CSV table of C-alpha atoms in Angstrom, one decimal:
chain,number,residue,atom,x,y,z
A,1,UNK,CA,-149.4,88.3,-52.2
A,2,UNK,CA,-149.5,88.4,-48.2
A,3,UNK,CA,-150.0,84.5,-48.2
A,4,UNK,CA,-146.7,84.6,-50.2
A,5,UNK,CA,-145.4,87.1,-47.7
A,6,UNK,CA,-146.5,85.2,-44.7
A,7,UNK,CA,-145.4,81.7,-46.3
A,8,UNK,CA,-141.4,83.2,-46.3
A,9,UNK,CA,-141.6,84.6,-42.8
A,10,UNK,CA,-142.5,81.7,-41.5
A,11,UNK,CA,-139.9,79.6,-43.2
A,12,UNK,CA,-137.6,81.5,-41.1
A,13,UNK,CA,-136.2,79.5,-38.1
A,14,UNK,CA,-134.1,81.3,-35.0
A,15,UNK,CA,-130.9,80.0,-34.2
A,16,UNK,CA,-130.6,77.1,-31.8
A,17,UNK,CA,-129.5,78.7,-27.9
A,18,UNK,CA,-127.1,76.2,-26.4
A,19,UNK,CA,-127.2,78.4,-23.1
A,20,UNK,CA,-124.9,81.4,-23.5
A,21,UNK,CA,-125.5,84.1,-21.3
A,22,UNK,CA,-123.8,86.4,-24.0
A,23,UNK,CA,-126.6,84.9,-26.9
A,24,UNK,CA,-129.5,84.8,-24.6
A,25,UNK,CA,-131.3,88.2,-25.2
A,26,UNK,CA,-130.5,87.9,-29.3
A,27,UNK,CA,-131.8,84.3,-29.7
A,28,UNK,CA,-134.7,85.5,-27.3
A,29,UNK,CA,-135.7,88.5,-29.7
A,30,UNK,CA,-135.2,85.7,-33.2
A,31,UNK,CA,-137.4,83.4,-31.3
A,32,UNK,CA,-140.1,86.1,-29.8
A,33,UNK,CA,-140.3,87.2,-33.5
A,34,UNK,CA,-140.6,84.8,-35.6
A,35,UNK,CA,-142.9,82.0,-33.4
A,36,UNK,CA,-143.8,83.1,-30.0
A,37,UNK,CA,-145.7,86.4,-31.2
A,38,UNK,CA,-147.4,84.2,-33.9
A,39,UNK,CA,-150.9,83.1,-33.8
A,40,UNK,CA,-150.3,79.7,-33.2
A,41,UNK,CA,-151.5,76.7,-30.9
A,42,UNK,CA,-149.5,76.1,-27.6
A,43,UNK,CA,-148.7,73.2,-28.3
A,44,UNK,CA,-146.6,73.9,-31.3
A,45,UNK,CA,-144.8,76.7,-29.4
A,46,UNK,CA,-143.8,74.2,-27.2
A,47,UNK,CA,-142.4,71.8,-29.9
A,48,UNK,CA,-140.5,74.9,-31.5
A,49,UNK,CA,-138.9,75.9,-28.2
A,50,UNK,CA,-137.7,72.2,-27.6
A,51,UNK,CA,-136.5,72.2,-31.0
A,52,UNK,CA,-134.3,75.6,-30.9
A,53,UNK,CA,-133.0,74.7,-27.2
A,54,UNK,CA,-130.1,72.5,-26.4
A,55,UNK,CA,-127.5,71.7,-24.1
A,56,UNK,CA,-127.9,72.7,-20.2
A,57,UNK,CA,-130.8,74.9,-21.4
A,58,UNK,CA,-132.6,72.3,-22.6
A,59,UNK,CA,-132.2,70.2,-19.1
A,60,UNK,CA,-133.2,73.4,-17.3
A,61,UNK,CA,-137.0,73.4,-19.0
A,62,UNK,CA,-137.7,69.6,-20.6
A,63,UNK,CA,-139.8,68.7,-17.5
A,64,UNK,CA,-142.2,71.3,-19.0
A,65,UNK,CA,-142.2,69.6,-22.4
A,66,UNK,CA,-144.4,66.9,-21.5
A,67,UNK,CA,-147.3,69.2,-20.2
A,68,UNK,CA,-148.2,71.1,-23.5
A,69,UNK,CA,-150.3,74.0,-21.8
A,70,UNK,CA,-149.8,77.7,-21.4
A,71,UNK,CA,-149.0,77.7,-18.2
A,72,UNK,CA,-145.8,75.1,-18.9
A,73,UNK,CA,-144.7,77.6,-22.1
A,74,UNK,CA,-144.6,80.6,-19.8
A,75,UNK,CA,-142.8,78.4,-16.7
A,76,UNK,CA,-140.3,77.7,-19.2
A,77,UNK,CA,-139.9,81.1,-20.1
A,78,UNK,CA,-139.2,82.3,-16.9
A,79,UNK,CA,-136.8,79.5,-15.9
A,80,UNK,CA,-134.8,80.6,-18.9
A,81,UNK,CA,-134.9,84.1,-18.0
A,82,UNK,CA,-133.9,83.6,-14.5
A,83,UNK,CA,-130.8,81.6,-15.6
A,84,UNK,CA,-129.4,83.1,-18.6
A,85,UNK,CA,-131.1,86.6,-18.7
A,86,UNK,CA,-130.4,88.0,-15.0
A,87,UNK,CA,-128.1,91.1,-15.8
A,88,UNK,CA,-125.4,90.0,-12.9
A,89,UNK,CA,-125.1,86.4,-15.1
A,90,UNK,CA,-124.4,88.2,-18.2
A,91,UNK,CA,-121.9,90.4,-16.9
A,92,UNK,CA,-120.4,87.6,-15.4
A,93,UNK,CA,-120.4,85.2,-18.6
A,94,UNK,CA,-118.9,88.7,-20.9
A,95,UNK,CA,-115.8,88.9,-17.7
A,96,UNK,CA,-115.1,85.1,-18.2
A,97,UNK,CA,-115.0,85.1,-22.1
A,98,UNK,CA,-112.6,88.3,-21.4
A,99,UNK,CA,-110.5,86.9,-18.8
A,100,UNK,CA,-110.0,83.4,-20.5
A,101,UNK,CA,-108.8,84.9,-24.0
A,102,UNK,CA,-105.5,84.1,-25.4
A,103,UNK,CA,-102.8,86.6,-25.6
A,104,UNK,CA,-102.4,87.8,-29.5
A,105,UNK,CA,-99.0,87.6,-31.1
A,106,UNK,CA,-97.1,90.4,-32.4
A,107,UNK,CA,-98.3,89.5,-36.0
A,108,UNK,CA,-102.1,88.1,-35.7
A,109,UNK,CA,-103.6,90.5,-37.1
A,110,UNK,CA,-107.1,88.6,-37.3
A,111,UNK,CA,-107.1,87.9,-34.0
A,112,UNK,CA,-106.7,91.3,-32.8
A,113,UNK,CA,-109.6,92.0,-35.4
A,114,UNK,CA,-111.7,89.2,-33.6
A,115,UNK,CA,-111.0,91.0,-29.9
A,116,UNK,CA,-111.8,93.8,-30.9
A,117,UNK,CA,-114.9,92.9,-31.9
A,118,UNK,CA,-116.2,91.2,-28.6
A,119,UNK,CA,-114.8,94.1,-26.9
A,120,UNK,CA,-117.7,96.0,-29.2
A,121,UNK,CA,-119.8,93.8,-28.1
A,122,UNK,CA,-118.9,94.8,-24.0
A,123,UNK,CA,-119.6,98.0,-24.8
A,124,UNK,CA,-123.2,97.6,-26.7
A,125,UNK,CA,-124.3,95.3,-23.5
A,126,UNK,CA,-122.9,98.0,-21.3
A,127,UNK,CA,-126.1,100.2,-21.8
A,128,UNK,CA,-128.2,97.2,-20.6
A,129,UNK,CA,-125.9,95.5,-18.4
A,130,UNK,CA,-124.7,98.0,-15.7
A,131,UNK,CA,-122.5,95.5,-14.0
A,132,UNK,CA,-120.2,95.7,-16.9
A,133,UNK,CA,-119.4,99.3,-16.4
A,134,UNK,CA,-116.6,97.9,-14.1
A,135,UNK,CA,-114.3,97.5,-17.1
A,136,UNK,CA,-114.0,101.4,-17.3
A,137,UNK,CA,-111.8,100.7,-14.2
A,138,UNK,CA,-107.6,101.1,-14.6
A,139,UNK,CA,-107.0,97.3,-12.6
A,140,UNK,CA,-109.8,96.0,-15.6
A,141,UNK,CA,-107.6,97.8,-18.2
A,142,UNK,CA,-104.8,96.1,-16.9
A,143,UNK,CA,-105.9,92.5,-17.5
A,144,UNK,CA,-107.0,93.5,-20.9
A,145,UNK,CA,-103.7,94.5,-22.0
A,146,UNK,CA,-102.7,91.7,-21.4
A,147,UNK,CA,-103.6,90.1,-24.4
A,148,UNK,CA,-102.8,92.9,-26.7
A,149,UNK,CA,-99.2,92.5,-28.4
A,150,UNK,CA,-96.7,94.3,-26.4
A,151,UNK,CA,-95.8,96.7,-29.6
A,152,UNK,CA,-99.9,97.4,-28.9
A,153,UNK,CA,-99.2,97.9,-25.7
A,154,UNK,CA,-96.6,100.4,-25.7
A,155,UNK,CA,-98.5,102.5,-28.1
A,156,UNK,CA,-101.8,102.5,-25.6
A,157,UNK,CA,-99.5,103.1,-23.1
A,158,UNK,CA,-98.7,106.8,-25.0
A,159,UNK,CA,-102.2,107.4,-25.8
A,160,UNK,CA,-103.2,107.0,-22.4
A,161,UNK,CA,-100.4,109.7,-21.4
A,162,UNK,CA,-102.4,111.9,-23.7
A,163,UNK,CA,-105.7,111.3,-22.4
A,164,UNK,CA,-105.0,112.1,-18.9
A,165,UNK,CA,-102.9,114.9,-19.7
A,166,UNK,CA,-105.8,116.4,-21.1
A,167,UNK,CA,-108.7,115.0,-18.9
A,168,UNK,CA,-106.5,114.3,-15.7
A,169,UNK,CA,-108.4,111.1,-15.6
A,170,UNK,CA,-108.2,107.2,-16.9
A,171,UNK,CA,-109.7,106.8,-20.5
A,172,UNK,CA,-112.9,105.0,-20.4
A,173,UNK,CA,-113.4,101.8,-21.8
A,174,UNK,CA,-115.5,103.4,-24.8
A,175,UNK,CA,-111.9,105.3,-25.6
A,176,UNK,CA,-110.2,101.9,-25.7
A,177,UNK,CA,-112.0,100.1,-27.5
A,178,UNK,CA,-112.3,102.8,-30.0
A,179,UNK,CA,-108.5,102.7,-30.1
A,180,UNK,CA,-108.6,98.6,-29.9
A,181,UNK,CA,-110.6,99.1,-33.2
A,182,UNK,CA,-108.5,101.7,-35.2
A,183,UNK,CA,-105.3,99.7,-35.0
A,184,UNK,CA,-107.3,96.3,-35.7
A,185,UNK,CA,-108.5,98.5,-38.8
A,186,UNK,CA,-105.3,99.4,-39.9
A,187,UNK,CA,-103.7,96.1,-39.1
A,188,UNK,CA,-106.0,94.5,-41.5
A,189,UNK,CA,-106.0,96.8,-44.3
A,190,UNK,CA,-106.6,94.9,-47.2
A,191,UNK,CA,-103.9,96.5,-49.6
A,192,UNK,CA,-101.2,97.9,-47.8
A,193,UNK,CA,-101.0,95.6,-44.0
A,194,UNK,CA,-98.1,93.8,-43.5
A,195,UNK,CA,-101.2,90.9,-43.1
A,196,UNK,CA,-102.3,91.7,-47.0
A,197,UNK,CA,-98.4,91.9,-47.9
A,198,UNK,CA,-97.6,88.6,-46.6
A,199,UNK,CA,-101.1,86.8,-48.2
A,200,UNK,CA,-100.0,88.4,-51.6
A,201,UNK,CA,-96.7,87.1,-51.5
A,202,UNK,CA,-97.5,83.5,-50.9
A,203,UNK,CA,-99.8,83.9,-53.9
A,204,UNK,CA,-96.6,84.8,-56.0
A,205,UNK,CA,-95.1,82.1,-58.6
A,206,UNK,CA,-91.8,81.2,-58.6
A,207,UNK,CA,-90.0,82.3,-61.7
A,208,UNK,CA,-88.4,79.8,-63.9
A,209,UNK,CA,-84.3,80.1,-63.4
A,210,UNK,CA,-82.5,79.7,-67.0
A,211,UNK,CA,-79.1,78.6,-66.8
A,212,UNK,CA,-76.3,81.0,-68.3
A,213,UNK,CA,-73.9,79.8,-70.9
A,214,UNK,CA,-71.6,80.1,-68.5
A,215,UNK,CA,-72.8,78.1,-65.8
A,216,UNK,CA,-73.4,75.6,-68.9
A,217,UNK,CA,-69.6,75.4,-69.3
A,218,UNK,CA,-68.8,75.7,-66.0
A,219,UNK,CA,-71.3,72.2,-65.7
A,220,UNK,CA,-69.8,70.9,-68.4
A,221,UNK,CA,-66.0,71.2,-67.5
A,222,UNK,CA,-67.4,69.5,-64.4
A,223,UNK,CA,-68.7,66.7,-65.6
A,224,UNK,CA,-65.5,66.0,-68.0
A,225,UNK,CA,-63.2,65.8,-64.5
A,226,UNK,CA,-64.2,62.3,-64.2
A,227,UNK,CA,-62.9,61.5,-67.2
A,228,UNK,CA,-59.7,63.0,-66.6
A,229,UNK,CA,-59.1,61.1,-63.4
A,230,UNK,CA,-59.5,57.9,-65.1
A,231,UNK,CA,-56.7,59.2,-68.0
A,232,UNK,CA,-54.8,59.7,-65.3
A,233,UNK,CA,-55.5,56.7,-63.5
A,234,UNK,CA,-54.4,55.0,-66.9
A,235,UNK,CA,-51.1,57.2,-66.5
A,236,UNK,CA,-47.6,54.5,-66.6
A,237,UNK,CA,-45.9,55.0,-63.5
A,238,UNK,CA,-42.2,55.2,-63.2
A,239,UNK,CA,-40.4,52.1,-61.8
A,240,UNK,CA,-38.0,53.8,-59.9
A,241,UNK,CA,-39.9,57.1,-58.0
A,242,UNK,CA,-43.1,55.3,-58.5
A,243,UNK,CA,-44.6,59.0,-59.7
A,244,UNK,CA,-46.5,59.7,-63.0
A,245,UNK,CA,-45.4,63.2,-63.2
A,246,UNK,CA,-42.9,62.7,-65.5
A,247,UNK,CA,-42.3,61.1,-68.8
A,248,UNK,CA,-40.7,57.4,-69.1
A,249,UNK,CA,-38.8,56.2,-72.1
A,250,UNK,CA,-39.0,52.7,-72.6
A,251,UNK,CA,-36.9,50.2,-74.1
């Protein structure tokens, strides 16, 4: 039974780290668990980190690939540390993503979903990452307002009248993203959003139209027109007025 055990753990594999500041610690802690605590030669801890590294991280510790030893595994180890897990580069890396991301419409309600969880995700780091505690700042607010929906904005702007009526200080950034996250919640309601309205009624079939017997006759007076203009057409026309409107009696 704990071979069976054993045999599923270690078919496990952590994600690949492609050398996001933001992924670093959570990649570390898959990694750290499921190979680098195992009982295993160095070697193979080697192949498994070169296999679950790419891109720039990669570059930054494939010179120690070739060396297979302990002391290579744990120079590698700190390299990546250094570069992706100093607290000042993951504050930095969380600003960028922040700053960079596009302004939601008036009506993206998944979006504003998705921004509100990375701004979760600023918060959770904030315990670790004490540089970040700059976003609890007004100017910080500012810049993340502005890629909030303007009707979003407006309604902030009320709850933020509130706040420091009652504090006589700036809300936090915990407070914002707590309200970030209520309207995304309510935005995305799955019965009764204007998102979940809209999705139901492009799921709606078009109902067959049956012509009346009136639009029937209607068509059908239409069509004999036509025929009428070529009766018409047929028509003798007076000799002397050269007009149809009027009988001609012939001789």
């Amino acid at each position: 039974m704990l071979q069976r055990q054993d045999y599923k753990f270690m078919n496990k594999t952590p994600p690949a780290f492609n050398g996001d500041p933001i992924r670093y610690k959570d990649w570390k802690m898959s990694f750290q668990t499921l190979i680098g605590r195992k009982n295993i030669p160095v070697n193979e801890k080697i192949y498994y980190l070169r296999k679950y590294v790419t891109g720039p991280a990669k570059k930054a510790i494939e010179s120690y690939f070739l060396l297979g030893t302990d002391k290579a595994y744990e120079s590698a180890w700190e390299i990546l540390e250094e570069r992706y897990g100093n607290p000042f580069v993951v504050a930095k890396a969380f600003r960028e993503k922040l700053n960079s991301w596009p302004k939601i419409g008036p009506k993206d309600s998944v979006e504003l979903r998705e921004f509100s969880d990375f701004l979760r995700g600023c918060q959770s780091a904030m315990s670790l990452v004490k540089s970040l505690e700059v976003l609890n700042d007004c100017s910080e607010n500012q810049k993340m307002l502005s890629k909030l929906p303007d009707w979003l904005t407006a309604r902030w702007n009320r709850k933020v009248i509130e706040l420091e009526e009652a504090t006589r200080a700036f809300p936090s950034f915990s407070k914002f993203v707590e309200f970030v996250a209520r309207e995304a919640k309510i935005a995305c309601n799955p019965m009764t959003s204007l998102h979940a309205l809209k999705s139901g009624d492009g799921e709606k079939v078009k109902p067959y139209k049956v012509r009346s017997v009136g639009a029937k006759v209607l068509a059908s007076g239409s069509e004999e027109k036509p025929d009428t203009k070529v009766q018409k057409g047929n028509a003798k026309v007076c000799m002397f007025c050269e007009k149809s409107n009027h009988g001609i009696q012939t001789f």
